[in-house]
Amino acid sequence: MGRRSQSSSSSSTAWRHLSPWYYLKRPARLALLVVGFVAATFASWDRLSLVRDYEAEISRLDEEVNRLYDQLRMAGIYLDDNPNIENIIKKHHLEVDPVNSVRREKVKEAMLHAWNSYVKYAWGQDELQPQSKNGVNTFGGLGATLVDSLDTLYIMGLKEEFKKARDWVAESLEFDKDYEASVFETTIRVVGGLLSAYDLSADKIFLEKARDITDRLLPAWDTSSGIPYNRINLAEGKASNPGWNGGNSILADSGTEQLEFIALSQRTGDQKYQQKVENVIRQFQKIFPSDGLLPININPHSGAVKSYSKITFGAMGDSFYECLLKVWIQGNKTESVKHYRQMWETSMEGLLGLTRKTSSNFYYVCEKNGDSLSEKMDELACFVPGMLALGASGYSPEKAEKIMNLAEELAWTCYNFYQSTPTKLAGENYYFHGGQDMVVGTSWNILRPETIESLMYLWRLTGNKTYQDWGWDIFQAFEKNSRIESGYVGLKDVNTGTKDDMMQSFFLAETLKYLYLLFSPPSFISFDEWVFNTEAHPLKIVTRHGNEGSSGDAEGLLLMPSDLYRHDKGDPP
Ligand code: DMJ
């Protein structure tokens, strides 16, 4: 056979394997083919399911790794710096609590939902109306939600979101607005938000912007007493008080800017901010009553109080008392801030005098109108348990115990403001007529943070995990009633669950941040190193020098990410 015929015969031999007759003629061949086919199918099916199993396992491990990273971050540990994990775990006594991890992740997811909705429908505007899917400029167009959210994003490790917000601040945030801004709201949200973002990130743009807006607010303090007007036109610098309050300044609006302005002086080296706000406290000292309870209306010209006006730890009084304690903490509890502590302690005696309890042992804080007591308590006053817990350690042990007990009792009442309604969300205020249990008065809920804030302080300062469970209950009620596809809304009525159309900026600044911290270790943004302003913006505690004002840290604080965590003295991270 020639080469050509040999090769054609071998190719026809090969092709016959493709013909069905080749197999049908011989059953043994057919059987072999079927067995081969079945085996191949099984092998590939097995392989596919193996790949699927591996993928599931990889994503489970991924989640686990993220969870562990999160825990390390909570403890201030960055693996790049500290490759020896066993040492890290030992050294930092890491909390390994899977329940807290899951809860924290859920809160972070809620923040992302709120934030993404704001980004989508209200980017750069003050607040989101989630039902209308609109932005509204409730604070004059200062990007209030964005600025209020900066530190929450940072703390939750949402780096891309933080970066995007930071770039907006750098490129688009400007204050030259022909708008009558509230001095108080602008300070606690915008100045506080920017300073906190600066302390956390060490990015100087935040300090520059904080200084710019504060310079625009400063003329408000140019009154004969030094007690500020409460409104100012940001473009013109013209300050005034609203007519509806008879031209008076409001206590909370005038006595809450101290933390932010002192912090600004410390970070810029310019004492003027600190001097303006510390003078206000000196003025208040002159008129301070023996029970430490100042009426909410004050004449900014004479510096005198309207003695018949209301006394309250709720709306228009609240944050003044909080601020006294926190300036003392911000000032390292030194001699130069001793008068803040003294004033605060006096006010706490006044608070004890306003406290009553119902027949079923709910403690509550009354208000006072002139000489008569009003058995009404705002949900806003639910910051009090946290404040008492924070201040307790400055007392003698016996007094501290008494103050802590009261804090815990009041927190129980505030938790029940939530639990007593069909939606499990608290109304705006409650009445306790004649020692009877709480009855909701104004029945809206606008996503306020005060009760959660107090639960966070109490959990940290008592170690009692019940407070975490209470906070989780409240979070779930928000998820159930307030979450909609385009953000979070308040309720017009906590009895019916009817929704409103506003996502308040403090929901992202405070409510969600305090929830996140409630499920995080106490060493994360520790009370030893940070003090929270009344809008939940943490400010770093730095050295305070004397009465004269600034410490002169003019170069800025230059904090590192690991400064978010408490570190043992002499054991730098
Ligand atoms: C916030 O803006 C601040 O917490 C303020 O001190 C009181 N009211 C709101 C939240 O309820």
PDB file of C-alpha atoms in Angstrom, residues 107-119 128 479 482-488 503 508:
ATOM      1  CA  VAL A 107     -26.471  50.112  61.773  1.00  0.00           C
ATOM      2  CA  LYS A 108     -23.742  50.751  59.210  1.00  0.00           C
ATOM      3  CA  GLU A 109     -26.056  49.462  56.500  1.00  0.00           C
ATOM      4  CA  ALA A 110     -28.765  51.845  57.767  1.00  0.00           C
ATOM      5  CA  MET A 111     -26.280  54.728  57.543  1.00  0.00           C
ATOM      6  CA  LEU A 112     -25.426  53.739  53.983  1.00  0.00           C
ATOM      7  CA  HIS A 113     -29.109  53.647  53.100  1.00  0.00           C
ATOM      8  CA  ALA A 114     -29.695  57.103  54.597  1.00  0.00           C
ATOM      9  CA  TRP A 115     -26.536  58.502  53.031  1.00  0.00           C
ATOM     10  CA  ASN A 116     -27.093  57.030  49.563  1.00  0.00           C
ATOM     11  CA  SER A 117     -30.646  58.378  49.549  1.00  0.00           C
ATOM     12  CA  TYR A 118     -29.318  61.827  50.440  1.00  0.00           C
ATOM     13  CA  VAL A 119     -26.660  61.556  47.727  1.00  0.00           C
ATOM     14  CA  LEU A 128     -33.684  65.216  52.290  1.00  0.00           C
ATOM     15  CA  GLU A 479     -36.246  50.117  60.720  1.00  0.00           C
ATOM     16  CA  SER A 482     -39.251  54.946  59.477  1.00  0.00           C
ATOM     17  CA  ARG A 483     -37.300  53.238  56.723  1.00  0.00           C
ATOM     18  CA  ILE A 484     -38.622  53.708  53.238  1.00  0.00           C
ATOM     19  CA  GLU A 485     -37.031  52.988  49.866  1.00  0.00           C
ATOM     20  CA  SER A 486     -35.607  56.534  49.611  1.00  0.00           C
ATOM     21  CA  GLY A 487     -34.293  57.138  53.135  1.00  0.00           C
ATOM     22  CA  TYR A 488     -35.705  57.451  56.664  1.00  0.00           C
ATOM     23  CA  MET A 503     -34.888  62.969  57.133  1.00  0.00           C
ATOM     24  CA  LEU A 508     -27.111  60.670  60.483  1.00  0.00           C
TER      25      LEU A 508
END
